[in-house]
mmCIF file of C-alpha atoms in Angstrom:
data_model
loop_
_atom_site.group_PDB
_atom_site.id
_atom_site.type_symbol
_atom_site.label_atom_id
_atom_site.label_comp_id
_atom_site.label_asym_id
_atom_site.label_seq_id
_atom_site.Cartn_x
_atom_site.Cartn_y
_atom_site.Cartn_z
ATOM 1 C CA MET H 20 68.017 -45.815 275.005
ATOM 2 C CA ARG H 21 67.681 -48.820 277.242
ATOM 3 C CA PRO H 22 64.333 -50.146 278.475
ATOM 4 C CA GLU H 23 64.845 -48.627 281.885
ATOM 5 C CA THR H 24 65.676 -45.167 280.474
ATOM 6 C CA ALA H 25 63.417 -45.084 277.436
ATOM 7 C CA GLY H 26 62.573 -41.562 276.350
ATOM 8 C CA SER H 27 65.416 -39.825 278.148
ATOM 9 C CA ASP H 28 67.051 -37.013 276.158
ATOM 10 C CA GLY H 29 65.091 -37.820 273.005
ATOM 11 C CA ILE H 30 67.516 -40.600 272.091
ATOM 12 C CA ILE H 31 66.936 -42.506 268.847
ATOM 13 C CA ASP H 32 68.567 -45.927 268.706
ATOM 14 C CA LEU H 33 70.053 -47.204 265.450
ATOM 15 C CA TRP H 34 70.828 -50.841 264.745
ATOM 16 C CA LEU H 35 72.809 -51.979 261.690
ATOM 17 C CA PHE H 36 72.902 -55.734 261.191
ATOM 18 C CA ASP H 37 73.749 -58.461 258.711
ATOM 19 C CA LEU H 38 70.921 -60.158 256.830
ATOM 20 C CA GLU H 39 73.090 -63.103 255.834
ATOM 21 C CA PRO H 40 74.029 -64.868 259.091
ATOM 22 C CA PRO H 41 75.079 -68.543 259.046
ATOM 23 C CA LEU H 42 72.215 -70.876 258.173
ATOM 24 C CA PRO H 43 71.787 -72.295 261.716
ATOM 25 C CA TYR H 44 71.069 -68.767 262.951
ATOM 26 C CA VAL H 45 68.477 -68.320 260.186
ATOM 27 C CA HIS H 46 66.699 -71.472 261.399
ATOM 28 C CA ASP H 47 66.745 -70.146 264.969
ATOM 29 C CA LEU H 48 65.305 -66.808 263.862
ATOM 30 C CA GLU H 49 62.583 -68.506 261.830
ATOM 31 C CA ARG H 50 61.197 -69.984 265.049
ATOM 32 C CA LEU H 51 60.476 -66.444 266.241
ATOM 33 C CA LEU H 52 58.203 -65.560 263.326
ATOM 34 C CA SER H 53 54.435 -65.493 263.293
ATOM 35 C CA GLY H 54 52.409 -67.771 261.050
ATOM 36 C CA ASP H 55 51.800 -65.089 258.429
ATOM 37 C CA GLU H 56 55.505 -64.187 258.385
ATOM 38 C CA ARG H 57 56.416 -67.817 257.781
ATOM 39 C CA THR H 58 53.876 -67.982 254.975
ATOM 40 C CA ARG H 59 55.398 -64.915 253.378
ATOM 41 C CA ALA H 60 58.905 -66.354 253.781
ATOM 42 C CA ALA H 61 57.847 -69.564 252.062
ATOM 43 C CA ALA H 62 56.584 -67.585 249.063
ATOM 44 C CA PHE H 63 60.075 -66.383 248.074
ATOM 45 C CA VAL H 64 61.420 -68.184 245.026
ATOM 46 C CA PHE H 65 65.100 -67.912 245.901
ATOM 47 C CA ASP H 66 66.663 -69.200 249.107
ATOM 48 C CA ALA H 67 68.812 -66.088 249.533
ATOM 49 C CA ASP H 68 65.775 -63.791 249.467
ATOM 50 C CA ARG H 69 63.837 -66.043 251.838
ATOM 51 C CA ASN H 70 66.717 -66.216 254.306
ATOM 52 C CA ARG H 71 67.226 -62.453 254.253
ATOM 53 C CA TYR H 72 63.549 -61.918 254.978
ATOM 54 C CA ILE H 73 63.662 -64.378 257.885
ATOM 55 C CA ALA H 74 66.819 -62.758 259.274
ATOM 56 C CA GLY H 75 65.292 -59.275 259.011
ATOM 57 C CA ARG H 76 62.001 -60.142 260.680
ATOM 58 C CA GLY H 77 63.635 -62.332 263.298
ATOM 59 C CA ARG H 78 66.183 -59.678 264.260
ATOM 60 C CA LEU H 79 63.425 -57.061 264.326
ATOM 61 C CA ARG H 80 61.480 -59.179 266.800
ATOM 62 C CA GLU H 81 64.570 -59.795 268.936
ATOM 63 C CA ILE H 82 65.434 -56.101 269.137
ATOM 64 C CA LEU H 83 61.901 -54.888 269.829
ATOM 65 C CA ALA H 84 61.512 -57.602 272.473
ATOM 66 C CA HIS H 85 64.564 -56.116 274.197
ATOM 67 C CA TYR H 86 62.688 -52.830 274.659
ATOM 68 C CA LEU H 87 59.332 -54.339 275.502
ATOM 69 C CA GLY H 88 60.483 -57.034 277.912
ATOM 70 C CA LEU H 89 58.578 -59.706 275.992
ATOM 71 C CA PRO H 90 59.455 -62.939 274.199
ATOM 72 C CA PRO H 91 60.032 -62.100 270.501
ATOM 73 C CA GLN H 92 57.216 -64.458 269.492
ATOM 74 C CA ASP H 93 54.668 -62.415 271.482
ATOM 75 C CA ILE H 94 55.113 -59.166 269.557
ATOM 76 C CA ARG H 95 52.081 -58.158 267.510
ATOM 77 C CA PHE H 96 52.405 -55.814 264.544
ATOM 78 C CA THR H 97 49.783 -53.512 263.072
ATOM 79 C CA TYR H 98 49.736 -51.687 259.731
ATOM 80 C CA ASN H 99 48.194 -48.342 258.888
ATOM 81 C CA GLU H 100 46.080 -47.801 255.787
ATOM 82 C CA TYR H 101 49.216 -47.050 253.775
ATOM 83 C CA GLY H 102 51.012 -50.202 254.924
ATOM 84 C CA LYS H 103 53.413 -48.658 257.445
ATOM 85 C CA PRO H 104 54.102 -51.198 260.202
ATOM 86 C CA GLY H 105 53.803 -50.421 263.896
ATOM 87 C CA LEU H 106 53.180 -52.158 267.189
ATOM 88 C CA ASP H 107 49.822 -52.970 268.708
ATOM 89 C CA ALA H 108 49.687 -50.062 271.159
ATOM 90 C CA GLY H 109 46.996 -51.793 273.220
ATOM 91 C CA LEU H 110 49.424 -54.605 273.976
ATOM 92 C CA HIS H 111 52.819 -52.943 273.794
ATOM 93 C CA GLY H 112 52.381 -49.217 274.429
ATOM 94 C CA VAL H 113 54.008 -46.608 272.200
ATOM 95 C CA LEU H 114 57.286 -47.529 270.566
ATOM 96 C CA HIS H 115 58.130 -46.203 267.107
ATOM 97 C CA PHE H 116 60.388 -48.124 264.752
ATOM 98 C CA ASN H 117 61.289 -48.365 261.108
ATOM 99 C CA LEU H 118 63.250 -51.066 259.303
ATOM 100 C CA SER H 119 65.014 -50.702 255.956
ATOM 101 C CA HIS H 120 67.213 -53.166 254.109
ATOM 102 C CA SER H 121 69.345 -53.300 250.992
ATOM 103 C CA ALA H 122 71.451 -56.163 249.693
ATOM 104 C CA GLY H 123 72.736 -57.941 252.812
ATOM 105 C CA LEU H 124 72.371 -55.133 255.367
ATOM 106 C CA ALA H 125 69.458 -53.881 257.473
ATOM 107 C CA LEU H 126 68.999 -50.608 259.335
ATOM 108 C CA LEU H 127 66.515 -50.315 262.198
ATOM 109 C CA ALA H 128 65.610 -47.076 263.997
ATOM 110 C CA VAL H 129 63.738 -47.124 267.328
ATOM 111 C CA SER H 130 62.268 -44.307 269.432
ATOM 112 C CA ASP H 131 59.630 -44.105 272.149
ATOM 113 C CA ARG H 132 59.048 -40.413 271.367
ATOM 114 C CA TYR H 133 59.158 -39.712 267.674
ATOM 115 C CA SER H 134 57.642 -41.040 264.474
ATOM 116 C CA LEU H 135 60.514 -41.799 262.149
ATOM 117 C CA GLY H 136 61.606 -43.320 258.888
ATOM 118 C CA ALA H 137 64.922 -44.923 257.920
ATOM 119 C CA ASP H 138 66.386 -45.817 254.546
ATOM 120 C CA ILE H 139 69.495 -47.703 253.493
ATOM 121 C CA GLU H 140 70.579 -48.226 249.891
ATOM 122 C CA GLN H 141 73.509 -50.001 248.308
ATOM 123 C CA VAL H 142 75.279 -47.498 246.060
ATOM 124 C CA ALA H 143 75.273 -48.851 242.521
ATOM 125 C CA PRO H 144 75.457 -47.324 239.031
ATOM 126 C CA LEU H 145 72.104 -46.011 237.813
ATOM 127 C CA LYS H 146 70.490 -47.874 234.923
ATOM 128 C CA GLU H 147 67.967 -45.116 234.216
ATOM 129 C CA ASP H 148 67.334 -41.470 235.008
ATOM 130 C CA VAL H 149 65.435 -42.035 238.254
ATOM 131 C CA ALA H 150 65.820 -38.393 239.252
ATOM 132 C CA ALA H 151 63.775 -37.288 236.240
ATOM 133 C CA TYR H 152 60.558 -38.745 237.626
ATOM 134 C CA CYS H 153 61.240 -39.092 241.371
ATOM 135 C CA PHE H 154 62.937 -35.829 242.336
ATOM 136 C CA SER H 155 61.565 -32.301 242.453
ATOM 137 C CA ASP H 156 62.657 -29.540 240.075
ATOM 138 C CA ALA H 157 64.843 -27.994 242.776
ATOM 139 C CA GLU H 158 66.507 -31.313 243.608
ATOM 140 C CA ARG H 159 67.215 -32.012 239.946
ATOM 141 C CA ARG H 160 68.809 -28.567 239.581
ATOM 142 C CA ASP H 161 70.997 -29.234 242.617
ATOM 143 C CA LEU H 162 72.050 -32.590 241.186
ATOM 144 C CA ALA H 163 72.793 -31.079 237.784
ATOM 145 C CA ALA H 164 75.208 -28.668 239.452
ATOM 146 C CA LEU H 165 77.376 -31.551 240.707
ATOM 147 C CA SER H 166 80.369 -32.858 238.806
ATOM 148 C CA GLN H 167 80.200 -36.271 237.168
ATOM 149 C CA ASP H 168 82.322 -37.728 239.967
ATOM 150 C CA GLU H 169 79.994 -36.292 242.634
ATOM 151 C CA TYR H 170 76.703 -37.139 240.960
ATOM 152 C CA LEU H 171 76.185 -40.723 242.144
ATOM 153 C CA ASP H 172 76.806 -39.950 245.811
ATOM 154 C CA GLY H 173 74.601 -36.866 245.522
ATOM 155 C CA PHE H 174 71.832 -38.934 243.975
ATOM 156 C CA TYR H 175 71.874 -41.472 246.827
ATOM 157 C CA ARG H 176 71.971 -38.747 249.472
ATOM 158 C CA CYS H 177 68.838 -37.265 247.923
ATOM 159 C CA TRP H 178 67.152 -40.646 247.402
ATOM 160 C CA THR H 179 67.690 -41.962 250.916
ATOM 161 C CA ARG H 180 66.554 -38.684 252.500
ATOM 162 C CA LYS H 181 63.384 -38.657 250.411
ATOM 163 C CA GLU H 182 62.648 -42.321 251.121
ATOM 164 C CA ALA H 183 63.247 -41.841 254.841
ATOM 165 C CA PHE H 184 60.915 -38.844 254.883
ATOM 166 C CA VAL H 185 58.154 -40.678 253.003
ATOM 167 C CA LYS H 186 58.365 -43.543 255.494
ATOM 168 C CA ALA H 187 58.337 -41.199 258.490
ATOM 169 C CA HIS H 188 55.413 -39.242 257.069
ATOM 170 C CA GLY H 189 53.446 -42.477 257.073
ATOM 171 C CA GLU H 190 51.402 -42.041 253.903
ATOM 172 C CA GLY H 191 53.614 -44.086 251.612
ATOM 173 C CA LEU H 192 53.681 -43.211 247.950
ATOM 174 C CA SER H 193 50.363 -41.366 248.300
ATOM 175 C CA LEU H 194 52.700 -38.501 249.243
ATOM 176 C CA PRO H 195 54.020 -37.314 245.839
ATOM 177 C CA LEU H 196 57.814 -37.356 245.718
ATOM 178 C CA GLN H 197 57.770 -34.018 243.903
ATOM 179 C CA SER H 198 55.759 -32.351 246.700
ATOM 180 C CA PHE H 199 58.762 -31.792 248.949
ATOM 181 C CA ASP H 200 62.449 -30.881 248.656
ATOM 182 C CA VAL H 201 65.433 -32.158 250.610
ATOM 183 C CA SER H 202 68.989 -30.895 250.565
ATOM 184 C CA ILE H 203 71.430 -33.126 248.692
ATOM 185 C CA GLY H 204 74.797 -31.931 250.015
ATOM 186 C CA THR H 205 77.225 -33.357 252.538
ATOM 187 C CA GLU H 206 76.202 -30.899 255.240
ATOM 188 C CA ALA H 207 76.151 -32.286 258.780
ATOM 189 C CA ALA H 208 72.474 -31.369 259.209
ATOM 190 C CA PRO H 209 70.475 -32.183 256.053
ATOM 191 C CA LEU H 210 67.354 -30.121 255.543
ATOM 192 C CA LEU H 211 63.744 -30.592 254.587
ATOM 193 C CA LYS H 212 63.471 -27.449 252.463
ATOM 194 C CA ARG H 213 59.877 -27.566 251.184
ATOM 195 C CA LEU H 214 56.711 -29.457 252.119
ATOM 196 C CA ASP H 215 53.636 -28.501 250.115
ATOM 197 C CA SER H 216 51.220 -30.216 252.514
ATOM 198 C CA ASP H 217 52.521 -28.248 255.511
ATOM 199 C CA PRO H 218 54.644 -25.227 254.482
ATOM 200 C CA SER H 219 54.868 -23.929 258.042
ATOM 201 C CA GLY H 220 55.843 -27.276 259.510
ATOM 202 C CA LEU H 221 59.388 -27.626 258.206
ATOM 203 C CA ARG H 222 60.843 -26.971 261.653
ATOM 204 C CA ASN H 223 58.976 -30.020 262.980
ATOM 205 C CA TRP H 224 61.171 -32.368 260.969
ATOM 206 C CA LYS H 225 64.815 -33.326 261.341
ATOM 207 C CA LEU H 226 66.904 -35.239 258.823
ATOM 208 C CA PHE H 227 70.095 -37.158 259.557
ATOM 209 C CA ASN H 228 72.727 -38.390 257.138
ATOM 210 C CA LEU H 229 74.003 -41.777 258.350
ATOM 211 C CA ALA H 230 77.534 -43.105 257.941
ATOM 212 C CA LEU H 231 77.060 -46.805 257.270
ATOM 213 C CA ALA H 232 79.164 -49.587 255.784
ATOM 214 C CA PRO H 233 81.315 -48.809 252.716
ATOM 215 C CA GLY H 234 79.227 -48.848 249.571
ATOM 216 C CA PHE H 235 75.967 -47.963 251.327
ATOM 217 C CA ALA H 236 74.081 -44.701 251.831
ATOM 218 C CA GLY H 237 71.574 -44.074 254.595
ATOM 219 C CA ALA H 238 69.313 -41.432 256.061
ATOM 220 C CA LEU H 239 66.863 -40.923 258.898
ATOM 221 C CA ALA H 240 63.841 -38.601 259.058
ATOM 222 C CA VAL H 241 62.261 -37.793 262.424
ATOM 223 C CA LEU H 242 59.134 -35.862 263.381
ATOM 224 C CA THR H 243 60.618 -34.121 266.423
ATOM 225 C CA GLY H 244 58.227 -31.184 266.620
ATOM 226 C CA GLY H 245 61.291 -29.003 267.044
ATOM 227 C CA ARG H 246 62.464 -30.863 270.152
ATOM 228 C CA ASN H 247 65.980 -32.109 270.790
ATOM 229 C CA SER H 248 67.021 -35.518 269.557
ATOM 230 C CA ARG H 249 70.252 -37.417 269.197
ATOM 231 C CA LEU H 250 71.348 -40.708 267.719
ATOM 232 C CA GLN H 251 72.854 -43.706 269.491
ATOM 233 C CA TRP H 252 74.269 -46.704 267.673
ATOM 234 C CA ARG H 253 73.527 -50.086 269.203
ATOM 235 C CA SER H 254 74.873 -53.564 268.418
ATOM 236 C CA LEU H 255 73.600 -57.123 268.465
ATOM 237 C CA GLU H 256 76.577 -58.065 270.630
ATOM 238 C CA GLU H 257 75.292 -55.658 273.269
ATOM 239 C CA LEU H 258 71.791 -57.062 272.908
ATOM 240 C CA TYR H 259 72.924 -60.638 273.429
ATOM 241 C CA ALA H 260 75.140 -59.652 276.363
ATOM 242 C CA VAL H 261 72.114 -58.148 278.114
ATOM 243 C CA SER H 262 70.076 -61.271 277.300
ATOM 244 C CA ARG H 263 72.743 -63.591 278.723
ATOM 245 C CA ALA H 264 73.048 -61.487 281.894
ATOM 246 C CA SER H 265 69.294 -61.515 282.503
ATOM 247 C CA SER H 266 69.126 -65.294 282.142
ATOM 248 C CA MET H 267 71.826 -65.945 284.743
#
């Protein structure tokens, strides 16, 4: 999806980028932030966390500016009552996005058609039984059926799909994690299998399992209303090439 063809074919753009660029780039990205973002950045205790935040927000502004045809500094964000970020539609029109990050990587999904949610997680050994209080009965049964070698990957498939759906739904953790089921397998088309708040609306949602960097799991949830959609991976190199061409 490029600015001149936004909305064609129900394309959803995906951007995967590094949150630990060289320090000079972090300083450049910090200049793009708003005053409140800089205040939040300054509140981080550790430099690594502060720099990752700056890189994430700066890259987000750069990428969204690419679609909107605006300087990154001019983008204005809004937040719904549950804290989900969006764009000021009065200034920017309708453009849906969702940003997720884990360790040193960030995943951004962008669509001008569909509400969506993205989640990326670094796969690491579990220190507690998270599934016992975050997953539904059906999901826990599915996990219990996996072998010990399969369990960790199955857990992160389930976790990222649930997190992506919660973010796409837009009500944050006011939506109980046990009130819906997702599939946990390696199937090409993951499923939303149950949704207590809208039992007849399952067909309106589409889940995607994302192949990311080694050691990371990712998922995307999209409110398509049953319409066609497809994914397109984008890169910062492409973004900067377009920027250089437009400035010549």
